[in-house]
Short mmCIF file of C-alpha atoms in Angstrom, two decimals:
data_model
loop_
_atom_site.label_atom_id
_atom_site.label_comp_id
_atom_site.label_asym_id
_atom_site.label_seq_id
_atom_site.Cartn_x
_atom_site.Cartn_y
_atom_site.Cartn_z
CA UNK R 1 -0.02 -0.01 -0.02
CA UNK R 2 1.33 3.33 -0.94
CA UNK R 3 2.65 5.54 1.92
CA UNK R 4 3.02 8.57 -0.48
CA UNK R 5 1.44 9.74 -3.65
CA UNK R 6 2.41 12.63 -5.60
CA UNK R 7 0.32 13.43 -8.50
CA UNK R 8 0.94 16.18 -11.11
CA UNK R 9 3.03 18.36 -8.87
CA UNK R 10 3.59 22.13 -9.95
CA UNK R 11 6.06 23.68 -8.04
CA UNK R 12 7.72 27.23 -9.03
CA UNK R 13 9.76 29.70 -7.29
CA UNK R 14 9.41 33.39 -8.90
CA UNK R 15 9.43 32.60 -12.90
CA UNK R 16 11.52 29.37 -12.45
CA UNK R 17 9.59 26.26 -12.38
CA UNK R 18 11.08 23.60 -10.42
CA UNK R 19 8.54 20.62 -10.85
CA UNK R 20 6.13 20.48 -13.77
CA UNK R 21 3.76 17.64 -13.40
CA UNK R 22 5.88 15.76 -11.46
CA UNK R 23 4.62 12.08 -10.36
CA UNK R 24 5.71 9.69 -7.64
CA UNK R 25 4.22 6.87 -5.70
CA UNK R 26 6.08 5.23 -2.65
CA UNK R 27 5.04 1.99 -0.65
CA UNK R 28 5.04 1.87 3.21
CA UNK R 29 8.34 0.05 3.08
CA UNK R 30 10.35 1.30 0.05
CA UNK R 31 13.53 2.62 -0.04
CA UNK R 32 14.15 4.92 -2.89
CA UNK R 33 16.74 7.90 -3.94
CA UNK R 34 16.17 11.04 -5.45
CA UNK R 35 19.41 12.40 -7.86
CA UNK R 36 19.89 15.26 -9.99
CA UNK R 37 21.68 18.22 -10.61
CA UNK R 38 22.20 20.88 -7.65
CA UNK R 39 19.22 23.49 -7.66
CA UNK R 40 16.81 21.42 -9.30
CA UNK R 41 14.24 21.49 -6.32
CA UNK R 42 15.11 18.38 -4.51
CA UNK R 43 15.27 19.75 -0.96
CA UNK R 44 12.31 21.96 -1.66
CA UNK R 45 10.33 18.82 -2.77
CA UNK R 46 10.98 17.26 0.88
CA UNK R 47 9.74 20.25 2.49
CA UNK R 48 6.82 19.91 0.44
CA UNK R 49 6.20 16.72 1.79
CA UNK R 50 6.50 17.45 5.25
CA UNK R 51 3.90 20.41 5.07
CA UNK R 52 6.56 23.10 5.68
CA UNK R 53 4.51 26.27 4.95
CA UNK R 54 7.29 28.19 2.94
CA UNK R 55 7.54 25.65 0.66
CA UNK R 56 3.98 24.74 0.13
CA UNK R 57 3.39 28.57 -0.74
CA UNK R 58 5.44 27.58 -4.10
CA UNK R 59 3.04 24.47 -4.87
CA UNK R 60 0.73 25.92 -7.84
CA UNK R 61 -0.88 22.51 -8.85
CA UNK R 62 -1.39 18.97 -8.30
CA UNK R 63 -1.57 17.18 -4.99
CA UNK R 64 0.68 15.31 -2.42
CA UNK R 65 -1.25 12.51 -0.29
CA UNK R 66 -0.16 11.11 2.86
CA UNK R 67 -1.33 7.81 4.32
CA UNK R 68 -3.44 8.92 6.93
CA UNK R 69 -2.27 8.54 10.67
CA UNK R 70 1.36 8.13 9.18
CA UNK R 71 4.44 9.78 10.54
CA UNK R 72 7.30 11.70 8.73
CA UNK R 73 10.76 12.71 9.91
CA UNK R 74 12.91 15.04 7.81
CA UNK R 75 16.52 15.65 7.97
CA UNK R 76 17.40 19.18 6.51
CA UNK R 77 21.00 19.93 5.64
CA UNK R 78 20.59 22.88 8.18
CA UNK R 79 19.10 21.10 11.10
CA UNK R 80 17.11 23.22 14.10
CA UNK R 81 18.15 21.83 17.56
CA UNK R 82 18.00 23.07 21.25
CA UNK R 83 20.90 24.61 21.87
CA UNK R 84 20.79 24.88 25.69
CA UNK R 85 20.60 21.30 25.92
CA UNK R 86 23.56 18.48 25.99
CA UNK R 87 23.93 16.51 23.43
CA UNK R 88 22.33 13.43 24.75
CA UNK R 89 19.22 15.11 26.14
CA UNK R 90 18.41 16.48 22.70
CA UNK R 91 18.91 12.87 21.21
CA UNK R 92 16.75 11.84 23.84
CA UNK R 93 14.17 14.12 22.82
CA UNK R 94 13.34 11.68 19.86
CA UNK R 95 11.47 9.74 22.55
CA UNK R 96 9.44 12.73 24.06
CA UNK R 97 6.14 11.20 24.05
CA UNK R 98 7.83 7.80 25.76
CA UNK R 99 9.37 10.10 28.36
CA UNK R 100 5.82 11.41 29.08
CA UNK R 101 4.17 7.69 29.46
CA UNK R 102 7.04 6.95 31.84
CA UNK R 103 6.08 9.72 33.96
CA UNK R 104 2.75 8.93 33.84
CA UNK R 105 3.07 5.05 34.84
CA UNK R 106 5.36 6.50 37.71
CA UNK R 107 2.51 8.43 38.67
CA UNK R 108 -0.19 5.73 38.29
CA UNK R 109 2.14 3.63 40.46
CA UNK R 110 2.70 6.07 43.54
CA UNK R 111 -1.17 6.65 43.72
CA UNK R 112 -1.55 2.96 43.97
CA UNK R 113 0.03 2.80 47.23
CA UNK R 114 -2.90 4.82 48.67
CA UNK R 115 -5.53 3.51 46.98
CA UNK R 116 -7.96 0.63 47.73
CA UNK R 117 -11.38 -1.00 46.63
CA UNK R 118 -12.75 -0.02 43.11
CA UNK R 119 -10.14 2.98 42.78
CA UNK R 120 -7.34 0.37 43.08
CA UNK R 121 -8.78 -1.78 40.58
CA UNK R 122 -9.50 1.32 38.23
CA UNK R 123 -5.75 2.48 38.82
CA UNK R 124 -4.42 -1.32 37.97
CA UNK R 125 -6.22 -1.23 34.42
CA UNK R 126 -4.68 2.28 33.87
CA UNK R 127 -1.36 0.79 34.94
CA UNK R 128 -1.57 -1.80 32.58
CA UNK R 129 -2.88 0.02 29.43
CA UNK R 130 0.12 2.56 30.13
CA UNK R 131 2.52 -0.50 30.74
CA UNK R 132 1.54 -1.76 27.35
CA UNK R 133 1.88 1.57 25.50
CA UNK R 134 5.49 1.91 26.99
CA UNK R 135 6.67 -1.36 25.93
CA UNK R 136 5.02 -0.72 22.34
CA UNK R 137 6.99 2.46 22.13
CA UNK R 138 10.57 0.87 22.86
CA UNK R 139 10.05 0.04 26.77
CA UNK R 140 12.93 0.46 28.93
CA UNK R 141 15.68 -0.22 26.26
CA UNK R 142 15.64 3.57 24.94
CA UNK R 143 18.84 4.36 26.90
CA UNK R 144 20.92 1.65 25.03
CA UNK R 145 19.32 2.60 21.80
CA UNK R 146 20.23 6.44 22.19
CA UNK R 147 23.90 5.32 23.26
CA UNK R 148 24.30 2.95 20.39
CA UNK R 149 23.00 4.89 17.42
CA UNK R 150 25.11 8.15 18.87
CA UNK R 151 28.17 5.52 18.79
CA UNK R 152 27.47 4.08 15.47
CA UNK R 153 27.24 7.95 14.00
CA UNK R 154 30.68 8.87 15.34
CA UNK R 155 29.63 10.53 18.76
CA UNK R 156 31.56 9.19 21.61
CA UNK R 157 30.80 9.41 25.63
CA UNK R 158 32.88 12.84 26.09
CA UNK R 159 30.25 14.53 23.80
CA UNK R 160 27.19 13.68 25.16
CA UNK R 161 27.49 16.55 28.12
CA UNK R 162 28.49 18.93 25.85
CA UNK R 163 25.97 21.54 25.21
CA UNK R 164 24.59 21.62 21.56
CA UNK R 165 25.66 25.50 21.37
CA UNK R 166 29.43 24.27 21.82
CA UNK R 167 28.96 21.49 18.86
CA UNK R 168 31.09 21.54 15.82
CA UNK R 169 28.87 21.80 12.70
CA UNK R 170 29.84 18.37 11.86
CA UNK R 171 28.61 17.11 15.39
CA UNK R 172 25.59 18.76 15.17
CA UNK R 173 24.68 17.40 11.82
CA UNK R 174 25.17 13.75 13.40
CA UNK R 175 23.20 14.68 16.11
CA UNK R 176 20.24 15.64 14.18
CA UNK R 177 20.33 12.52 12.00
CA UNK R 178 20.96 10.12 15.38
CA UNK R 179 17.81 12.09 16.63
CA UNK R 180 15.61 11.62 13.37
CA UNK R 181 16.78 7.58 13.29
CA UNK R 182 15.76 7.20 16.76
CA UNK R 183 12.29 8.47 16.51
CA UNK R 184 11.56 5.66 13.49
CA UNK R 185 9.27 7.68 11.72
CA UNK R 186 7.05 5.89 9.16
CA UNK R 187 8.35 8.25 6.23
CA UNK R 188 11.95 9.08 6.37
CA UNK R 189 13.21 11.87 4.46
CA UNK R 190 17.14 12.18 4.26
CA UNK R 191 18.69 15.19 2.58
CA UNK R 192 22.59 14.46 2.63
CA UNK R 193 22.75 12.39 5.61
CA UNK R 194 26.26 11.25 4.98
CA UNK R 195 27.70 15.07 4.61
CA UNK R 196 29.18 14.87 8.25
CA UNK R 197 29.98 11.12 8.43
CA UNK R 198 33.54 9.42 7.55
CA UNK R 199 33.45 5.72 6.26
CA UNK R 200 32.59 4.11 9.70
CA UNK R 201 29.64 6.71 10.10
CA UNK R 202 28.60 5.89 6.60
CA UNK R 203 28.37 2.01 6.93
CA UNK R 204 26.76 1.87 10.29
CA UNK R 205 24.11 4.15 8.22
CA UNK R 206 23.74 1.65 5.61
CA UNK R 207 23.10 -1.27 7.99
CA UNK R 208 20.85 1.00 9.93
CA UNK R 209 18.58 1.54 6.63
CA UNK R 210 18.78 -1.65 5.13
CA UNK R 211 16.78 -2.94 8.33
CA UNK R 212 14.65 0.01 8.61
CA UNK R 213 11.15 -1.15 8.12
CA UNK R 214 9.51 2.07 7.23
CA UNK R 215 9.50 4.17 3.82
CA UNK R 216 12.79 6.03 2.96
CA UNK R 217 13.49 8.80 0.50
CA UNK R 218 17.22 9.62 0.22
CA UNK R 219 18.67 12.67 -1.41
CA UNK R 220 22.52 11.96 -1.71
CA UNK R 221 25.31 12.15 -3.86
CA UNK R 222 27.24 9.12 -2.02
CA UNK R 223 26.84 6.82 -4.67
CA UNK R 224 27.87 3.75 -2.48
CA UNK R 225 24.99 4.38 -0.09
CA UNK R 226 22.52 4.34 -2.80
CA UNK R 227 23.88 0.99 -3.93
CA UNK R 228 23.40 -0.62 -0.63
CA UNK R 229 19.99 1.04 0.25
CA UNK R 230 17.92 2.11 -2.72
CA UNK R 231 15.66 -0.06 -4.81
CA UNK R 232 14.57 2.73 -6.90
CA UNK R 233 15.77 5.82 -8.33
CA UNK R 234 13.89 8.94 -9.29
CA UNK R 235 16.07 11.42 -11.16
CA UNK R 236 14.67 15.08 -11.20
CA UNK R 237 15.34 16.28 -14.95
CA UNK R 238 13.28 18.88 -16.60
CA UNK R 239 10.88 19.40 -13.98
CA UNK R 240 9.42 15.53 -13.96
CA UNK R 241 10.58 12.46 -12.25
CA UNK R 242 12.40 9.78 -14.65
CA UNK R 243 11.89 6.52 -12.45
CA UNK R 244 14.57 3.77 -12.93
CA UNK R 245 14.01 0.42 -11.07
CA UNK R 246 17.05 -0.74 -9.22
CA UNK R 247 20.13 0.70 -7.11
CA UNK R 248 22.42 3.53 -8.41
CA UNK R 249 24.71 1.29 -10.39
CA UNK R 250 21.57 -0.26 -12.36
CA UNK R 251 20.24 3.21 -12.72
CA UNK R 252 23.55 4.66 -14.47
CA UNK R 253 23.24 1.74 -17.14
CA UNK R 254 19.60 2.39 -17.48
CA UNK R 255 20.31 6.11 -17.82
CA UNK R 256 23.20 5.34 -20.60
CA UNK R 257 20.64 3.18 -22.63
CA UNK R 258 18.03 5.93 -22.56
CA UNK R 259 20.36 8.71 -23.26
CA UNK R 260 21.47 6.93 -26.29
CA UNK R 261 17.69 6.21 -27.46
CA UNK R 262 17.13 9.97 -26.91
CA UNK R 263 20.18 11.04 -28.91
CA UNK R 264 19.24 8.75 -31.80
CA UNK R 265 15.80 10.23 -31.72
CA UNK R 266 16.72 13.86 -31.51
CA UNK R 267 19.04 13.16 -34.68
CA UNK R 268 16.02 11.85 -36.56
CA UNK R 269 14.09 14.77 -35.91
CA UNK R 270 16.94 17.09 -36.65
CA UNK R 271 16.73 15.27 -39.98
CA UNK R 272 13.00 15.64 -40.48
CA UNK R 273 12.89 19.32 -39.39
CA UNK R 274 15.59 20.17 -41.84
CA UNK R 275 14.02 18.22 -44.69
CA UNK R 276 10.57 20.31 -43.98
CA UNK R 277 12.42 23.69 -43.65
CA UNK R 278 13.69 22.95 -46.84
CA UNK R 279 10.64 22.25 -48.48
CA UNK R 280 9.21 25.35 -46.84
CA UNK R 281 12.02 27.73 -48.34
CA UNK R 282 11.62 26.11 -51.58
CA UNK R 283 8.07 26.47 -51.83
CA UNK R 284 7.54 29.68 -49.85
CA UNK R 285 6.71 31.68 -52.68
CA UNK R 286 4.58 30.37 -55.96
CA UNK R 287 1.98 28.24 -56.54
CA UNK R 288 2.33 25.89 -53.38
CA UNK R 289 3.20 28.62 -50.97
CA UNK R 290 -0.32 27.88 -49.24
CA UNK R 291 0.99 24.30 -48.46
CA UNK R 292 4.28 25.42 -47.50
CA UNK R 293 2.61 28.07 -44.74
CA UNK R 294 0.54 25.29 -43.42
CA UNK R 295 3.65 23.05 -43.15
CA UNK R 296 5.21 25.65 -41.47
CA UNK R 297 2.76 25.76 -38.85
CA UNK R 298 2.95 22.36 -38.04
CA UNK R 299 6.63 22.16 -38.22
CA UNK R 300 6.61 25.22 -35.36
CA UNK R 301 4.09 23.11 -33.40
CA UNK R 302 6.11 20.02 -33.63
CA UNK R 303 9.15 22.01 -32.68
CA UNK R 304 7.26 23.31 -29.55
CA UNK R 305 5.33 19.98 -28.44
CA UNK R 306 7.13 16.88 -29.50
CA UNK R 307 11.22 18.05 -29.66
CA UNK R 308 13.67 15.56 -27.91
CA UNK R 309 16.56 17.38 -26.33
CA UNK R 310 20.06 16.41 -26.94
CA UNK R 311 21.01 14.40 -23.69
CA UNK R 312 24.02 16.41 -21.86
CA UNK R 313 25.23 12.77 -20.42
CA UNK R 314 26.46 12.06 -24.02
CA UNK R 315 28.90 15.07 -24.25
CA UNK R 316 32.35 13.30 -23.42
CA UNK R 317 35.30 14.82 -21.36
CA UNK R 318 37.74 15.12 -24.11
CA UNK R 319 40.19 16.24 -21.21
CA UNK R 320 43.14 14.01 -20.65
CA UNK R 321 45.98 15.49 -17.82
CA UNK R 322 48.82 16.97 -19.57
CA UNK R 323 51.80 17.60 -17.16
CA UNK R 324 54.00 20.14 -18.40
CA UNK R 325 57.18 18.15 -16.92
CA UNK R 326 58.04 14.74 -15.46
CA UNK R 327 58.54 14.72 -11.90
CA UNK R 328 61.51 12.80 -10.21
CA UNK R 329 60.48 8.75 -9.69
CA UNK R 330 60.14 9.69 -6.03
CA UNK R 331 57.24 12.40 -5.79
CA UNK R 332 57.35 12.83 -2.11
CA UNK R 333 58.83 10.93 1.08
CA UNK R 334 58.53 11.06 4.87
CA UNK R 335 61.04 10.20 7.49
CA UNK R 336 60.00 9.50 11.14
CA UNK R 337 57.16 12.49 10.74
CA UNK R 338 54.88 13.26 13.40
CA UNK R 339 52.24 16.15 14.21
CA UNK R 340 50.63 17.29 17.49
CA UNK R 341 48.78 20.20 18.75
CA UNK R 342 49.13 20.49 22.45
CA UNK R 343 48.71 17.25 23.96
CA UNK R 344 46.89 16.00 21.11
CA UNK R 345 48.90 13.50 18.66
CA UNK R 346 47.83 13.37 15.12
CA UNK R 347 50.17 11.03 13.78
CA UNK R 348 53.74 9.66 14.89
CA UNK R 349 56.90 8.52 13.20
CA UNK R 350 55.37 7.97 9.74
CA UNK R 351 57.72 6.75 6.90
CA UNK R 352 56.30 7.06 3.63
CA UNK R 353 57.39 6.74 -0.02
CA UNK R 354 54.92 8.22 -2.63
CA UNK R 355 56.45 7.01 -6.41
CA UNK R 356 55.42 8.89 -9.76
CA UNK R 357 52.08 7.56 -10.84
CA UNK R 358 51.00 6.22 -7.53
CA UNK R 359 47.24 6.81 -7.02
CA UNK R 360 46.81 6.71 -3.17
CA UNK R 361 43.81 7.23 -1.07
CA UNK R 362 44.10 8.90 2.60
CA UNK R 363 41.24 7.49 4.80
CA UNK R 364 40.27 7.63 8.33
CA UNK R 365 38.13 9.21 11.05
CA UNK R 366 36.85 12.61 11.05
CA UNK R 367 39.62 14.76 13.04
CA UNK R 368 42.26 11.90 12.67
CA UNK R 369 44.78 14.38 10.74
CA UNK R 370 44.17 13.46 6.98
CA UNK R 371 44.53 16.76 5.74
CA UNK R 372 47.27 17.75 8.04
CA UNK R 373 49.50 14.90 6.75
CA UNK R 374 49.04 15.79 3.56
CA UNK R 375 49.68 19.69 3.90
CA UNK R 376 52.82 18.27 5.69
CA UNK R 377 53.90 16.11 2.82
CA UNK R 378 53.65 19.11 0.27
CA UNK R 379 55.17 21.88 2.38
CA UNK R 380 51.88 23.70 3.60
CA UNK R 381 52.18 22.91 6.98
CA UNK R 382 55.18 22.31 9.47
CA UNK R 383 55.54 19.13 10.98
CA UNK R 384 56.35 18.81 15.10
CA UNK R 385 59.30 16.49 14.06
CA UNK R 386 60.51 14.51 11.27
CA UNK R 387 61.19 15.62 7.90
CA UNK R 388 58.54 15.68 4.66
CA UNK R 389 60.22 16.10 1.20
CA UNK R 390 58.85 17.03 -2.24
CA UNK R 391 61.08 14.95 -5.12
CA UNK R 392 62.79 16.87 -8.03
CA UNK R 393 60.54 19.03 -10.57
CA UNK R 394 56.98 18.43 -8.87
CA UNK R 395 54.23 20.49 -9.41
CA UNK R 396 51.95 20.43 -7.13
CA UNK R 397 47.91 20.68 -7.73
CA UNK R 398 46.32 21.22 -4.21
CA UNK R 399 42.62 21.36 -3.98
CA UNK R 400 41.61 22.37 -0.61
CA UNK R 401 38.25 22.50 1.49
CA UNK R 402 37.95 26.25 1.44
CA UNK R 403 38.43 28.59 -1.68
CA UNK R 404 39.61 31.74 -0.17
CA UNK R 405 42.49 32.00 -2.71
CA UNK R 406 39.86 32.80 -5.45
CA UNK R 407 39.22 36.15 -7.05
CA UNK R 408 35.27 36.08 -6.67
CA UNK R 409 35.11 38.79 -9.37
CA UNK R 410 36.43 36.67 -12.15
CA UNK R 411 34.02 34.88 -14.34
CA UNK R 412 34.33 31.04 -14.71
CA UNK R 413 35.84 31.57 -18.51
CA UNK R 414 38.41 34.03 -17.05
CA UNK R 415 39.23 32.18 -14.12
CA UNK R 416 40.17 28.94 -16.60
CA UNK R 417 41.77 30.90 -18.99
CA UNK R 418 45.09 30.88 -16.85
CA UNK R 419 44.78 26.89 -16.77
CA UNK R 420 44.28 25.94 -20.68
CA UNK R 421 47.08 25.80 -23.08
CA UNK R 422 47.15 29.19 -25.00
CA UNK R 423 44.82 31.02 -22.51
CA UNK R 424 42.03 31.50 -25.51
CA UNK R 425 38.57 32.14 -24.65
CA UNK R 426 37.25 29.13 -26.85
CA UNK R 427 39.79 26.49 -24.87
CA UNK R 428 38.26 27.94 -21.29
CA UNK R 429 34.92 27.45 -22.83
CA UNK R 430 35.57 24.08 -23.82
CA UNK R 431 37.25 23.46 -20.00
CA UNK R 432 33.88 24.85 -18.61
CA UNK R 433 31.41 23.08 -20.61
CA UNK R 434 33.10 19.61 -20.13
CA UNK R 435 32.54 20.21 -16.27
CA UNK R 436 29.11 21.14 -16.88
CA UNK R 437 28.95 24.84 -17.13
CA UNK R 438 26.80 26.01 -20.19
CA UNK R 439 25.37 29.14 -22.01
CA UNK R 440 25.33 31.93 -19.44
CA UNK R 441 26.74 30.28 -16.30
CA UNK R 442 30.24 30.48 -17.89
CA UNK R 443 30.49 34.15 -17.82
CA UNK R 444 29.06 34.18 -14.17
CA UNK R 445 31.44 35.63 -11.80
CA UNK R 446 32.76 32.92 -9.16
CA UNK R 447 30.88 34.97 -6.23
CA UNK R 448 27.86 34.09 -7.71
CA UNK R 449 28.13 30.77 -8.02
CA UNK R 450 27.02 28.23 -5.39
CA UNK R 451 29.46 25.81 -3.19
CA UNK R 452 29.42 23.02 -5.72
CA UNK R 453 29.63 25.08 -8.86
CA UNK R 454 32.72 27.00 -7.51
CA UNK R 455 34.16 23.50 -6.20
CA UNK R 456 33.53 22.66 -10.12
CA UNK R 457 35.48 25.33 -11.70
CA UNK R 458 38.38 24.88 -9.07
CA UNK R 459 38.65 21.05 -10.11
CA UNK R 460 38.30 21.96 -13.90
CA UNK R 461 41.30 24.34 -13.55
CA UNK R 462 43.10 21.88 -11.34
CA UNK R 463 42.61 19.07 -13.92
CA UNK R 464 44.26 21.02 -16.70
CA UNK R 465 46.73 23.05 -15.02
CA UNK R 466 49.55 20.61 -15.87
CA UNK R 467 50.34 19.48 -12.62
CA UNK R 468 52.12 16.54 -11.98
CA UNK R 469 51.05 16.01 -8.64
CA UNK R 470 47.16 16.61 -7.57
CA UNK R 471 46.14 16.77 -3.80
CA UNK R 472 42.44 16.72 -3.57
CA UNK R 473 40.98 16.79 -0.17
CA UNK R 474 37.49 16.21 0.05
CA UNK R 475 36.96 17.38 -3.60
CA UNK R 476 33.22 15.77 -3.92
CA UNK R 477 31.63 17.29 -0.60
CA UNK R 478 29.55 19.94 -2.57
CA UNK R 479 29.35 18.22 -6.14
CA UNK R 480 25.92 16.67 -7.10
CA UNK R 481 26.41 13.06 -8.78
CA UNK R 482 26.57 14.46 -12.53
CA UNK R 483 29.58 16.54 -11.40
CA UNK R 484 31.23 13.73 -9.17
CA UNK R 485 30.88 11.24 -12.33
CA UNK R 486 32.53 14.21 -14.67
CA UNK R 487 35.19 14.61 -12.28
CA UNK R 488 36.01 10.49 -11.62
CA UNK R 489 35.79 10.35 -15.57
CA UNK R 490 38.49 13.28 -16.03
CA UNK R 491 40.91 11.86 -13.36
CA UNK R 492 40.58 8.15 -14.86
CA UNK R 493 41.34 9.23 -18.46
CA UNK R 494 44.81 9.80 -17.12
CA UNK R 495 47.53 11.47 -19.28
CA UNK R 496 47.80 12.22 -22.84
CA UNK R 497 49.57 9.34 -25.00
CA UNK R 498 52.42 12.03 -25.57
CA UNK R 499 52.96 12.76 -21.90
CA UNK R 500 52.65 9.19 -20.82
CA UNK R 501 55.37 7.81 -23.80
CA UNK R 502 57.44 11.13 -22.21
CA UNK R 503 56.77 9.83 -18.41
CA UNK R 504 54.73 12.99 -17.74
CA UNK R 505 52.05 11.22 -15.85
CA UNK R 506 50.04 12.56 -12.81
CA UNK R 507 50.44 11.31 -9.29
CA UNK R 508 47.39 11.39 -7.11
CA UNK R 509 46.77 12.01 -3.20
CA UNK R 510 43.18 11.72 -2.64
CA UNK R 511 41.35 12.12 0.70
CA UNK R 512 37.73 11.34 0.73
CA UNK R 513 35.29 9.56 2.23
CA UNK R 514 33.80 8.97 -0.92
CA UNK R 515 34.05 5.00 -1.08
CA UNK R 516 33.19 4.70 -5.16
CA UNK R 517 35.63 7.41 -5.77
CA UNK R 518 38.37 5.28 -3.85
CA UNK R 519 37.57 2.15 -5.59
CA UNK R 520 37.35 3.46 -8.68
CA UNK R 521 40.52 5.75 -8.70
CA UNK R 522 43.35 4.67 -6.17
CA UNK R 523 45.47 1.53 -6.01
CA UNK R 524 46.70 2.04 -2.60
CA UNK R 525 45.31 3.16 0.94
CA UNK R 526 46.87 5.01 3.40
#
């Protein structure tokens, strides 16, 4: 039975139409994912389902129907928490109704000690009903569930007494997720639930969702998670949901087949349009002018109502990394490298050799020192002891998680011109197009871009920048799935044949929690 039905939903913000006749049906225990480019309206759609007044105001047509009596839980990207609570008290807020039942049960128990006769019988029956409700709501095991969920998401005992106001952004995000999972609503709406999770936290979340008995809609760019959890993918495209049965890998295959079919249909339509236009031009004047005018009107209706757009996915990433020079055989090395901040030791006595062409992934829990280690290796941070050295002729391209180094008044094309071979406008536009900047977006200032768009521009410049060592620190954090796929494809293509022949190949150091990116790109894990 369907817990959620969406029919012909039209959603617009100002003149911008996000959804235009979207349809979706979700069964009571179904787990589905929603994917699509950033800014297409996925988060707004989730808020519409929750009944959020601000989002509902943008609904122009159609309807959203929830199964009567069902509960909905929503994880926004910016959670709303009570800052005066401790972390554990805020997590326990998921059981506020159960806590009230416990209080009532205790109150009835107290009254029973002084009651007798008919009043005692009445209180005993009330106690039995309350005890049944307590057991149905989770009984007396909630403390264990709270602790297990917080631990699973990487929130340790030493944080339990910390005020929410004093938590980091990542800790607050994990707390909000824990609180929502503990509540176990009938319909769970998760908007980028892995944003603040390390690999261990993501694995725990996958196991939780695999066993979750309610319905789930996940918006996420974590492709590994979608492979494990989703049985259906809805792609938001041109204001509609395209339904793909199966997990992410099956979706990718089916989408490629659909794109190829669209491409062929688009080609046939273009040929038919060209033939019609030739006829119209040839007979616009003369005895067959009336017939030509009629065919022109039909052609205009056809173009307006039946045209198939050429799918973007078929545009190839014709970019291969082309390092300016060959690095030495040893790209970087560390001897007895250690780093501490006061009493906190991040790493100690690290010995490491990175050779030309190595593709190394650095993994570990949040706060373990992954970024610090990479910065020490490339000379952007000082070690507490030991030595780190770069090899001969190493040209470093470093993607950092913040972008303070950018000139925000530059357009995308102006920014990328410094990285293409001859610095021409057309080459910069080709590079921008390969990383999904099209039309007017290529001329937008970097300061007007979203975090994901800015990340794409920086990554495009690094890929094309001629570096023989790339250090990428969480490069996919703000990217949607199409952008991650573009980055992965560009990195996988490697160097040009001439560069490879001359030994000009790129060494890669990748810091990420994106397991599919690690699986597809690296050959060693640190």
